[in-house]
């Protein structure tokens, strides 16, 4: 990480290919929320917005009186096997928390990025958001697809378009520590 | 005789206020521990996550909106003084406070039937709110809104009495398996002893204890967990967990129940005295 913040605006193009895992970015422009149910419906019935360069936000927001009240990210891994058709149709980015699996990492190669937003930071998120529209409102508040305009939402590149994945690096490290740790490993340090 | 209507309103109001406070502002001990970790974290990506967390806490307070969109399910602890009898009315009043909080804060309607998945849209349901009652001197209501990301990563083990040394491994394993999913840096409630269900209740109650002080045993568990290096949001870093709190209870000589209740960095809870 260089310490500089990259400015990005949707729809995204080839500029995403230059991003590296660990880069801090600020994203502006329209993004679309989608969780499990919305993914299933889009896969079956088609994408209700222009997917070219689009960014999907894994989020089930709290909306009241046409305003985004709270909109932090949900666990992206639930959608691990549901993103292929979106990337194929031109989606360039996913925002969420916790990272995604190998399938998505491979699908994003040469095409797009996974951007991590800090879990639980729903108030911070909503202070960077304006509600623009909604699809699939019958799925309920959490599962509907909300079109939201971002104004410089602070994110970090979790998975870049070259297969680098900082979540995976942290997971592998944790696995090594767990498999090699002896019981009561910290006792001697007291 | 108690007067039903005023008591109902007073408890419903207190529940509403505690819920509102809990989802908007963190307790001082939690703020202190997050602040210390933000200061001490050395990983640059994790430092960015802490910056967002601190900014989010500030924004939620200023705008008086929930800090997280997962406003949880209502876990309620009531303390009843000697002159307040435990009646159905108390349960109804707490549920009324939860419904009002859902409409007015607002909260995300999270409570569904476990099998049909039908959403009641008011955060109540069969056995919800989950209400725990104990005797005390003051009439208070504590609301602990529990989000699913962290709750889903919780585990329980019925260890053998000879496996006391395995408790640490079980705690570390639980955090390892959870990885990035519970929104680390987490707070870990550990219930040791009691019964199968009792240990789980202890683990959750442990989350209500002040987290800015820990016993030597709790610090040892925290140290072991943080060696995993999962870090804030699973991006790698020094603080996978912020605190470990342990509660114990007597158990069968042939048992050693251990429950680990995971909480995200937003260790939300608030207590309000019921004004009668």
Tab-separated table of C-alpha atoms in Angstrom:
chain	number	residue	atom	x	y	z
A	1	UNK	CA	0.000	0.000	0.000
A	2	UNK	CA	1.366	3.363	-1.009
A	3	UNK	CA	-0.759	5.515	1.274
A	4	UNK	CA	-2.449	7.310	-1.618
A	5	UNK	CA	-6.170	6.873	-2.196
A	6	UNK	CA	-7.367	5.984	-5.710
A	7	UNK	CA	-10.558	7.742	-6.858
A	8	UNK	CA	-12.968	5.575	-8.870
A	9	UNK	CA	-16.370	6.319	-10.408
A	10	UNK	CA	-18.930	3.826	-11.735
A	11	UNK	CA	-19.403	2.496	-14.351
A	12	UNK	CA	-15.919	1.057	-14.019
A	13	UNK	CA	-13.619	0.261	-16.934
A	14	UNK	CA	-10.102	-1.035	-17.441
A	15	UNK	CA	-8.778	1.251	-14.664
A	16	UNK	CA	-9.721	-1.514	-12.209
A	17	UNK	CA	-7.079	-3.761	-13.755
A	18	UNK	CA	-4.357	-1.456	-12.376
A	19	UNK	CA	-5.542	-1.795	-8.773
A	20	UNK	CA	-3.552	-3.947	-6.353
A	21	UNK	CA	-4.832	-5.846	-3.341
A	22	UNK	CA	-4.347	-3.583	-0.314
A	23	UNK	CA	-4.879	-0.310	-2.240
A	24	UNK	CA	-7.238	2.139	-0.586
A	25	UNK	CA	-9.872	3.536	-2.945
A	26	UNK	CA	-12.829	5.911	-2.743
A	27	UNK	CA	-15.760	4.920	-4.934
A	28	UNK	CA	-18.392	7.274	-6.351
A	29	UNK	CA	-21.382	6.720	-8.632
A	30	UNK	CA	-24.291	4.278	-8.668
A	31	UNK	CA	-23.961	0.832	-7.092
A	32	UNK	CA	-26.630	-1.870	-6.705
A	33	UNK	CA	-27.250	-3.799	-3.499
A	34	UNK	CA	-27.788	-7.538	-3.846
A	35	UNK	CA	-27.875	-10.377	-1.359
A	36	UNK	CA	-28.736	-14.072	-1.766
A	37	UNK	CA	-32.356	-13.695	-2.943
A	38	UNK	CA	-31.617	-10.919	-5.453
A	39	UNK	CA	-28.768	-12.957	-6.959
A	40	UNK	CA	-31.060	-15.949	-7.433
A	41	UNK	CA	-33.742	-13.835	-9.110
A	42	UNK	CA	-31.286	-11.990	-11.375
A	43	UNK	CA	-29.771	-15.294	-12.466
A	44	UNK	CA	-33.209	-16.623	-13.314
A	45	UNK	CA	-34.968	-13.553	-14.732
A	46	UNK	CA	-32.192	-11.267	-15.951
A	47	UNK	CA	-30.408	-8.247	-14.513
A	48	UNK	CA	-32.759	-5.254	-14.038
A	49	UNK	CA	-30.000	-2.651	-14.580
A	50	UNK	CA	-27.152	-2.160	-17.087
A	51	UNK	CA	-24.440	-4.563	-15.882
A	52	UNK	CA	-21.625	-3.043	-18.026
A	53	UNK	CA	-19.029	-1.743	-15.560
A	54	UNK	CA	-21.530	-2.029	-12.723
A	55	UNK	CA	-20.671	-2.573	-9.077
A	56	UNK	CA	-22.694	-4.875	-6.804
A	57	UNK	CA	-22.845	-4.092	-3.093
A	58	UNK	CA	-23.480	-7.044	-0.751
A	59	UNK	CA	-25.763	-5.166	1.608
A	60	UNK	CA	-29.217	-5.315	3.175
A	61	UNK	CA	-29.823	-1.688	4.120
A	62	UNK	CA	-32.258	0.015	6.461
A	63	UNK	CA	-34.321	2.419	4.298
A	64	UNK	CA	-36.819	4.914	5.700
A	65	UNK	CA	-38.778	7.631	3.854
A	66	UNK	CA	-36.676	7.319	0.694
A	67	UNK	CA	-33.409	7.664	2.592
A	68	UNK	CA	-30.584	5.255	3.308
A	69	UNK	CA	-30.465	5.094	7.113
A	70	UNK	CA	-27.892	2.332	7.604
A	71	UNK	CA	-26.120	0.341	4.914
A	72	UNK	CA	-23.051	-1.598	5.986
A	73	UNK	CA	-21.834	-4.668	4.093
A	74	UNK	CA	-23.028	-8.223	4.634
A	75	UNK	CA	-20.888	-11.378	4.463
A	76	UNK	CA	-19.889	-11.770	0.822
A	77	UNK	CA	-18.941	-15.449	1.095
A	78	UNK	CA	-22.619	-16.422	1.016
A	79	UNK	CA	-22.619	-15.343	-2.639
A	80	UNK	CA	-19.404	-17.255	-3.519
A	81	UNK	CA	-21.061	-19.408	-6.138
A	82	UNK	CA	-23.547	-16.815	-7.424
A	83	UNK	CA	-21.383	-14.146	-9.102
A	84	UNK	CA	-20.243	-15.827	-12.333
A	85	UNK	CA	-23.158	-14.695	-14.511
A	86	UNK	CA	-22.753	-11.089	-13.301
A	87	UNK	CA	-19.045	-10.959	-14.212
A	88	UNK	CA	-19.899	-12.547	-17.594
A	89	UNK	CA	-22.405	-9.738	-18.243
A	90	UNK	CA	-19.845	-7.032	-17.490
A	91	UNK	CA	-19.986	-6.387	-13.736
A	92	UNK	CA	-16.571	-5.018	-12.724
A	93	UNK	CA	-16.716	-4.936	-8.976
A	94	UNK	CA	-18.238	-6.331	-5.824
A	95	UNK	CA	-18.303	-4.574	-2.468
A	96	UNK	CA	-18.773	-6.532	0.727
A	97	UNK	CA	-17.126	-7.809	3.844
A	98	UNK	CA	-15.056	-10.842	4.676
A	99	UNK	CA	-13.752	-11.628	1.212
A	100	UNK	CA	-14.865	-14.264	-1.309
A	101	UNK	CA	-13.835	-17.759	-2.367
A	102	UNK	CA	-11.530	-19.115	-5.023
A	103	UNK	CA	-14.320	-19.246	-7.615
A	104	UNK	CA	-14.816	-15.474	-7.557
A	105	UNK	CA	-11.071	-14.832	-7.359
A	106	UNK	CA	-10.670	-16.741	-10.639
A	107	UNK	CA	-13.729	-15.105	-12.241
A	108	UNK	CA	-12.341	-11.628	-11.475
A	109	UNK	CA	-8.983	-12.292	-13.159
A	110	UNK	CA	-8.457	-9.750	-15.932
A	111	UNK	CA	-11.951	-8.358	-15.368
A	112	UNK	CA	-12.696	-6.831	-11.991
A	113	UNK	CA	-12.056	-6.424	-8.278
A	114	UNK	CA	-13.525	-7.197	-4.880
A	115	UNK	CA	-13.623	-4.138	-2.650
A	116	UNK	CA	-13.895	-4.528	1.115
A	117	UNK	CA	-15.890	-2.129	3.210
A	118	UNK	CA	-15.581	-2.239	6.980
A	119	UNK	CA	-18.254	-4.472	8.517
A	120	UNK	CA	-20.657	-2.772	10.873
A	121	UNK	CA	-19.900	0.699	9.516
A	122	UNK	CA	-23.461	1.327	8.375
A	123	UNK	CA	-23.744	4.907	9.609
A	124	UNK	CA	-20.485	5.887	7.914
A	125	UNK	CA	-21.707	4.210	4.725
A	126	UNK	CA	-25.072	5.978	4.718
A	127	UNK	CA	-23.350	9.346	5.161
A	128	UNK	CA	-21.772	8.731	1.720
A	129	UNK	CA	-25.045	7.612	0.040
A	130	UNK	CA	-28.108	8.899	-1.794
A	131	UNK	CA	-30.966	6.549	-2.672
A	132	UNK	CA	-31.773	6.527	-6.397
A	133	UNK	CA	-34.208	3.675	-6.917
A	134	UNK	CA	-35.225	0.112	-6.194
A	135	UNK	CA	-35.846	-3.207	-7.968
A	136	UNK	CA	-37.436	-6.351	-6.512
A	137	UNK	CA	-38.983	-4.478	-3.571
A	138	UNK	CA	-41.250	-7.506	-3.008
A	139	UNK	CA	-38.195	-9.393	-1.677
A	140	UNK	CA	-38.285	-7.197	1.427
A	141	UNK	CA	-36.053	-4.388	2.629
A	142	UNK	CA	-32.933	-6.475	3.203
A	143	UNK	CA	-33.104	-8.560	0.004
A	144	UNK	CA	-34.310	-5.950	-2.524
A	145	UNK	CA	-31.930	-4.403	-5.080
A	146	UNK	CA	-31.443	-0.739	-4.118
A	147	UNK	CA	-29.755	1.656	-6.558
A	148	UNK	CA	-27.573	3.875	-4.412
A	149	UNK	CA	-25.331	6.750	-5.451
A	150	UNK	CA	-22.022	6.797	-3.584
A	151	UNK	CA	-19.959	9.855	-2.818
A	152	UNK	CA	-16.389	8.689	-2.152
A	153	UNK	CA	-17.054	5.599	-0.053
A	154	UNK	CA	-13.722	4.535	1.536
A	155	UNK	CA	-12.832	0.950	0.520
A	156	UNK	CA	-9.824	-1.320	0.314
A	157	UNK	CA	-9.051	-3.665	-2.588
A	158	UNK	CA	-9.442	-7.147	-1.103
A	159	UNK	CA	-9.035	-9.143	-4.336
A	160	UNK	CA	-7.451	-7.591	-7.405
A	161	UNK	CA	-7.783	-8.577	-11.057
A	162	UNK	CA	-4.512	-10.531	-10.937
A	163	UNK	CA	-5.513	-13.104	-8.335
A	164	UNK	CA	-4.011	-11.351	-5.300
A	165	UNK	CA	-6.255	-11.743	-2.268
A	166	UNK	CA	-5.348	-10.269	1.131
A	167	UNK	CA	-8.157	-12.138	2.864
A	168	UNK	CA	-6.729	-15.419	1.587
A	169	UNK	CA	-3.242	-14.403	2.757
A	170	UNK	CA	-4.565	-13.700	6.277
A	171	UNK	CA	-6.529	-16.971	6.249
A	172	UNK	CA	-3.481	-19.020	5.249
A	173	UNK	CA	-1.455	-17.348	8.007
A	174	UNK	CA	-4.153	-18.142	10.595
A	175	UNK	CA	-4.280	-21.740	9.396
A	176	UNK	CA	-0.521	-22.140	9.821
A	177	UNK	CA	-0.616	-20.666	13.322
A	178	UNK	CA	-3.592	-22.802	14.327
A	179	UNK	CA	-2.144	-26.047	12.999
A	180	UNK	CA	1.255	-25.510	14.615
A	181	UNK	CA	0.197	-23.891	17.887
A	182	UNK	CA	0.614	-25.836	21.093
A	183	UNK	CA	-1.975	-25.644	23.833
A	184	UNK	CA	-1.531	-22.765	26.288
A	185	UNK	CA	0.918	-21.165	23.929
A	186	UNK	CA	0.675	-17.754	25.570
A	187	UNK	CA	0.960	-18.878	29.194
A	188	UNK	CA	4.716	-18.373	29.410
A	189	UNK	CA	4.333	-14.761	28.342
A	190	UNK	CA	2.306	-13.767	31.406
B	1	UNK	CA	-51.396	-4.538	43.887
B	2	UNK	CA	-49.381	-3.045	41.057
B	3	UNK	CA	-51.139	-0.781	38.608
B	4	UNK	CA	-50.947	-2.642	35.293
B	5	UNK	CA	-51.160	0.213	32.794
B	6	UNK	CA	-48.440	2.566	34.147
B	7	UNK	CA	-46.002	-0.302	34.745
B	8	UNK	CA	-46.543	-1.573	31.202
B	9	UNK	CA	-45.879	1.860	29.736
B	10	UNK	CA	-42.838	2.482	31.941
B	11	UNK	CA	-41.194	-0.822	30.979
B	12	UNK	CA	-42.077	-0.443	27.285
B	13	UNK	CA	-40.588	3.083	27.319
B	14	UNK	CA	-37.425	1.916	29.090
B	15	UNK	CA	-37.019	-0.960	26.608
B	16	UNK	CA	-37.422	1.443	23.682
B	17	UNK	CA	-34.863	3.847	25.157
B	18	UNK	CA	-32.340	1.104	25.932
B	19	UNK	CA	-32.717	-0.350	22.401
B	20	UNK	CA	-32.257	3.068	20.808
B	21	UNK	CA	-29.195	3.824	22.929
B	22	UNK	CA	-27.679	0.382	22.324
B	23	UNK	CA	-27.813	0.543	18.512
B	24	UNK	CA	-26.595	4.168	18.284
B	25	UNK	CA	-23.885	4.467	20.984
B	26	UNK	CA	-21.356	1.991	22.359
B	27	UNK	CA	-20.640	1.642	26.090
B	28	UNK	CA	-17.592	3.591	27.356
B	29	UNK	CA	-15.534	0.471	28.121
B	30	UNK	CA	-16.039	-0.739	24.531
B	31	UNK	CA	-15.062	2.664	23.090
B	32	UNK	CA	-11.921	2.645	25.224
B	33	UNK	CA	-10.830	-0.808	24.056
B	34	UNK	CA	-11.484	0.008	20.373
B	35	UNK	CA	-9.566	3.291	20.756
B	36	UNK	CA	-6.567	1.533	22.297
B	37	UNK	CA	-6.484	-1.092	19.536
B	38	UNK	CA	-6.778	1.600	16.825
B	39	UNK	CA	-3.770	3.327	18.396
B	40	UNK	CA	-1.670	0.154	18.687
B	41	UNK	CA	-2.480	-1.640	15.401
B	42	UNK	CA	0.592	-1.831	13.127
B	43	UNK	CA	-0.860	-3.319	9.906
B	44	UNK	CA	-1.603	-0.464	7.434
B	45	UNK	CA	-4.712	-2.076	5.930
B	46	UNK	CA	-6.084	-2.862	9.408
B	47	UNK	CA	-5.353	0.713	10.475
B	48	UNK	CA	-7.651	1.837	7.660
B	49	UNK	CA	-10.371	-0.450	9.003
B	50	UNK	CA	-9.986	1.010	12.495
B	51	UNK	CA	-10.193	4.522	11.029
B	52	UNK	CA	-13.521	3.592	9.404
B	53	UNK	CA	-14.790	2.045	12.637
B	54	UNK	CA	-13.954	5.190	14.654
B	55	UNK	CA	-15.499	7.446	11.991
B	56	UNK	CA	-18.589	5.229	11.922
B	57	UNK	CA	-19.057	5.416	15.694
B	58	UNK	CA	-18.816	9.218	15.514
B	59	UNK	CA	-21.227	9.459	12.557
B	60	UNK	CA	-23.827	7.209	14.201
B	61	UNK	CA	-23.783	9.363	17.331
B	62	UNK	CA	-23.992	12.649	15.431
B	63	UNK	CA	-26.810	11.561	13.142
B	64	UNK	CA	-28.503	9.464	15.858
B	65	UNK	CA	-28.751	6.466	13.493
B	66	UNK	CA	-27.854	2.800	14.130
B	67	UNK	CA	-24.116	2.185	13.789
B	68	UNK	CA	-24.788	-1.109	11.945
B	69	UNK	CA	-27.650	-2.064	9.640
B	70	UNK	CA	-27.870	-5.430	11.347
B	71	UNK	CA	-29.674	-4.143	14.399
B	72	UNK	CA	-29.793	-7.716	15.650
B	73	UNK	CA	-32.403	-9.695	17.489
B	74	UNK	CA	-33.572	-8.433	20.891
B	75	UNK	CA	-31.818	-10.110	23.812
B	76	UNK	CA	-33.196	-8.586	27.000
B	77	UNK	CA	-32.065	-8.821	30.628
B	78	UNK	CA	-34.537	-7.665	33.270
B	79	UNK	CA	-33.635	-7.021	36.880
B	80	UNK	CA	-36.663	-7.061	39.141
B	81	UNK	CA	-36.741	-5.484	42.626
B	82	UNK	CA	-38.665	-7.315	45.389
B	83	UNK	CA	-41.906	-5.384	44.825
B	84	UNK	CA	-42.234	-6.182	41.106
B	85	UNK	CA	-43.757	-9.606	40.514
B	86	UNK	CA	-42.797	-11.579	37.407
B	87	UNK	CA	-45.930	-11.589	35.251
B	88	UNK	CA	-46.851	-12.011	31.592
B	89	UNK	CA	-47.404	-8.253	31.540
B	90	UNK	CA	-43.649	-7.667	31.809
B	91	UNK	CA	-43.015	-9.826	28.751
B	92	UNK	CA	-45.761	-8.005	26.828
B	93	UNK	CA	-44.352	-4.610	27.809
B	94	UNK	CA	-40.835	-5.509	26.650
B	95	UNK	CA	-42.251	-6.762	23.320
B	96	UNK	CA	-44.163	-3.481	22.965
B	97	UNK	CA	-40.915	-1.545	23.493
B	98	UNK	CA	-39.200	-3.682	20.835
B	99	UNK	CA	-42.004	-3.030	18.324
B	100	UNK	CA	-41.806	0.706	18.979
B	101	UNK	CA	-38.014	0.694	18.574
B	102	UNK	CA	-38.411	-1.184	15.264
B	103	UNK	CA	-40.750	1.544	13.944
B	104	UNK	CA	-39.114	4.635	15.394
B	105	UNK	CA	-35.318	4.132	15.621
B	106	UNK	CA	-35.774	2.421	13.064
B	107	UNK	CA	-34.449	-1.142	13.333
B	108	UNK	CA	-34.200	-3.641	10.497
B	109	UNK	CA	-36.950	-6.244	10.922
B	110	UNK	CA	-34.827	-9.348	11.480
B	111	UNK	CA	-37.056	-11.834	13.302
B	112	UNK	CA	-38.509	-14.636	11.171
B	113	UNK	CA	-40.114	-18.020	11.787
B	114	UNK	CA	-37.187	-20.482	11.794
B	115	UNK	CA	-38.795	-22.868	9.296
B	116	UNK	CA	-41.191	-20.864	7.099
B	117	UNK	CA	-38.781	-17.860	7.259
B	118	UNK	CA	-41.857	-15.613	7.460
B	119	UNK	CA	-40.803	-12.183	8.769
B	120	UNK	CA	-43.018	-10.696	11.481
B	121	UNK	CA	-41.703	-7.245	10.515
B	122	UNK	CA	-41.650	-6.042	14.131
B	123	UNK	CA	-38.700	-7.976	15.622
B	124	UNK	CA	-40.943	-10.058	17.875
B	125	UNK	CA	-42.027	-13.668	17.479
B	126	UNK	CA	-42.400	-16.917	19.360
B	127	UNK	CA	-39.885	-16.608	22.223
B	128	UNK	CA	-38.666	-13.265	20.829
B	129	UNK	CA	-37.622	-10.989	22.420
B	130	UNK	CA	-35.454	-13.435	24.369
B	131	UNK	CA	-36.010	-12.278	27.951
B	132	UNK	CA	-33.805	-13.245	30.897
B	133	UNK	CA	-34.906	-12.279	34.406
B	134	UNK	CA	-33.015	-12.059	37.667
B	135	UNK	CA	-33.763	-10.493	41.058
B	136	UNK	CA	-32.082	-7.260	42.132
B	137	UNK	CA	-32.556	-3.969	43.943
B	138	UNK	CA	-33.309	-1.681	40.970
B	139	UNK	CA	-35.870	-2.236	38.221
B	140	UNK	CA	-33.729	-2.168	35.075
B	141	UNK	CA	-33.886	-3.347	31.484
B	142	UNK	CA	-30.762	-4.176	29.499
B	143	UNK	CA	-30.945	-4.566	25.729
B	144	UNK	CA	-28.218	-6.531	23.920
B	145	UNK	CA	-29.050	-6.406	20.185
B	146	UNK	CA	-27.296	-9.471	18.728
B	147	UNK	CA	-26.356	-9.433	15.056
B	148	UNK	CA	-26.206	-12.641	13.058
B	149	UNK	CA	-22.721	-12.388	11.549
B	150	UNK	CA	-21.037	-12.913	14.895
B	151	UNK	CA	-23.744	-15.008	16.565
B	152	UNK	CA	-23.580	-17.560	13.734
B	153	UNK	CA	-19.900	-18.225	14.494
B	154	UNK	CA	-20.553	-19.209	18.126
B	155	UNK	CA	-19.903	-22.797	19.275
B	156	UNK	CA	-20.389	-25.097	22.223
B	157	UNK	CA	-18.424	-28.159	23.353
B	158	UNK	CA	-19.086	-30.749	26.039
B	159	UNK	CA	-15.475	-31.381	27.008
B	160	UNK	CA	-14.331	-34.112	29.371
B	161	UNK	CA	-13.487	-33.094	32.952
B	162	UNK	CA	-9.857	-34.004	32.181
B	163	UNK	CA	-9.725	-31.596	29.212
B	164	UNK	CA	-9.383	-28.283	31.052
B	165	UNK	CA	-6.309	-27.539	28.950
B	166	UNK	CA	-8.415	-27.960	25.791
B	167	UNK	CA	-10.572	-24.918	26.586
B	168	UNK	CA	-8.032	-22.550	25.061
B	169	UNK	CA	-7.747	-24.679	21.933
B	170	UNK	CA	-11.547	-24.708	21.551
B	171	UNK	CA	-11.717	-20.918	21.879
B	172	UNK	CA	-8.884	-20.402	19.367
B	173	UNK	CA	-10.388	-22.978	16.990
B	174	UNK	CA	-13.752	-21.192	17.136
B	175	UNK	CA	-12.126	-17.882	16.176
B	176	UNK	CA	-10.010	-19.590	13.493
B	177	UNK	CA	-13.073	-21.218	11.910
B	178	UNK	CA	-14.976	-17.918	12.058
B	179	UNK	CA	-12.234	-16.104	10.143
B	180	UNK	CA	-13.409	-12.810	8.683
B	181	UNK	CA	-17.113	-13.525	9.023
B	182	UNK	CA	-17.979	-12.213	12.517
B	183	UNK	CA	-16.631	-8.681	11.736
B	184	UNK	CA	-13.406	-8.775	13.725
B	185	UNK	CA	-11.931	-7.329	15.877
B	186	UNK	CA	-14.290	-9.390	17.993
B	187	UNK	CA	-15.191	-9.639	21.653
B	188	UNK	CA	-15.344	-13.214	22.932
B	189	UNK	CA	-17.742	-14.335	25.665
B	190	UNK	CA	-16.798	-17.698	27.170
B	191	UNK	CA	-19.132	-19.677	29.427
B	192	UNK	CA	-17.471	-22.502	31.338
B	193	UNK	CA	-19.473	-24.947	33.427
B	194	UNK	CA	-23.167	-25.097	34.252
B	195	UNK	CA	-25.192	-27.234	31.856
B	196	UNK	CA	-25.284	-27.480	28.043
B	197	UNK	CA	-27.700	-24.555	27.766
B	198	UNK	CA	-26.388	-22.814	30.868
B	199	UNK	CA	-22.871	-22.441	29.465
B	200	UNK	CA	-24.285	-20.715	26.383
B	201	UNK	CA	-26.256	-18.294	28.553
B	202	UNK	CA	-23.110	-17.565	30.581
B	203	UNK	CA	-21.122	-16.907	27.402
B	204	UNK	CA	-23.658	-14.313	26.298
B	205	UNK	CA	-23.851	-12.691	29.751
B	206	UNK	CA	-20.052	-12.431	29.721
B	207	UNK	CA	-20.411	-9.918	26.860
B	208	UNK	CA	-22.118	-7.539	29.299
B	209	UNK	CA	-19.084	-7.490	31.615
B	210	UNK	CA	-16.712	-4.490	31.371
B	211	UNK	CA	-14.198	-5.427	28.668
B	212	UNK	CA	-11.534	-2.890	29.663
B	213	UNK	CA	-10.265	-5.156	32.415
B	214	UNK	CA	-9.402	-8.831	32.108
B	215	UNK	CA	-8.154	-11.575	34.407
B	216	UNK	CA	-4.837	-13.279	33.715
B	217	UNK	CA	-6.711	-16.235	32.222
B	218	UNK	CA	-8.751	-13.970	29.950
B	219	UNK	CA	-5.589	-12.186	28.794
B	220	UNK	CA	-3.960	-15.522	28.072
B	221	UNK	CA	-6.921	-16.569	25.897
B	222	UNK	CA	-6.840	-13.190	24.120
B	223	UNK	CA	-3.125	-13.522	23.420
B	224	UNK	CA	-3.614	-17.006	21.937
B	225	UNK	CA	-6.470	-15.801	19.717
B	226	UNK	CA	-4.546	-12.771	18.464
B	227	UNK	CA	-1.629	-14.960	17.380
B	228	UNK	CA	-3.907	-16.079	14.517
B	229	UNK	CA	-3.364	-12.698	12.844
B	230	UNK	CA	-6.806	-12.685	11.180
B	231	UNK	CA	-7.004	-8.984	11.969
B	232	UNK	CA	-9.722	-6.383	11.492
B	233	UNK	CA	-12.314	-7.695	9.007
B	234	UNK	CA	-10.040	-10.644	8.167
B	235	UNK	CA	-7.598	-8.438	6.257
B	236	UNK	CA	-4.709	-9.401	8.557
B	237	UNK	CA	-3.481	-7.538	11.639
B	238	UNK	CA	-2.642	-7.493	15.323
B	239	UNK	CA	-6.197	-7.348	16.681
B	240	UNK	CA	-8.375	-10.307	15.742
B	241	UNK	CA	-10.054	-9.863	19.133
B	242	UNK	CA	-10.286	-6.921	21.509
B	243	UNK	CA	-11.211	-8.791	24.688
B	244	UNK	CA	-12.126	-12.153	26.148
B	245	UNK	CA	-14.547	-12.371	29.070
B	246	UNK	CA	-15.109	-15.603	30.976
B	247	UNK	CA	-18.025	-16.547	33.232
B	248	UNK	CA	-18.169	-19.795	35.141
B	249	UNK	CA	-20.801	-21.834	36.981
B	250	UNK	CA	-20.788	-25.071	38.925
B	251	UNK	CA	-21.186	-28.176	36.800
B	252	UNK	CA	-21.526	-31.954	37.033
B	253	UNK	CA	-18.358	-33.744	38.153
B	254	UNK	CA	-18.468	-35.705	34.874
B	255	UNK	CA	-18.972	-32.594	32.649
B	256	UNK	CA	-17.076	-29.617	31.328
B	257	UNK	CA	-19.391	-27.555	29.115
B	258	UNK	CA	-17.674	-24.719	27.238
B	259	UNK	CA	-19.578	-22.194	25.144
B	260	UNK	CA	-18.030	-19.456	23.031
B	261	UNK	CA	-20.295	-16.572	22.047
B	262	UNK	CA	-18.731	-14.347	19.425
B	263	UNK	CA	-19.527	-10.651	19.279
B	264	UNK	CA	-18.459	-8.226	16.559
B	265	UNK	CA	-16.484	-5.067	17.453
B	266	UNK	CA	-19.823	-3.343	18.046
B	267	UNK	CA	-20.401	-4.884	21.477
B	268	UNK	CA	-23.743	-3.117	21.773
B	269	UNK	CA	-25.698	-3.066	24.997
B	270	UNK	CA	-27.461	-0.465	27.091
B	271	UNK	CA	-29.216	-0.483	30.445
B	272	UNK	CA	-32.064	1.840	31.445
B	273	UNK	CA	-33.764	2.087	34.831
B	274	UNK	CA	-37.531	1.669	34.628
B	275	UNK	CA	-39.155	4.823	36.009
B	276	UNK	CA	-42.328	3.892	37.847
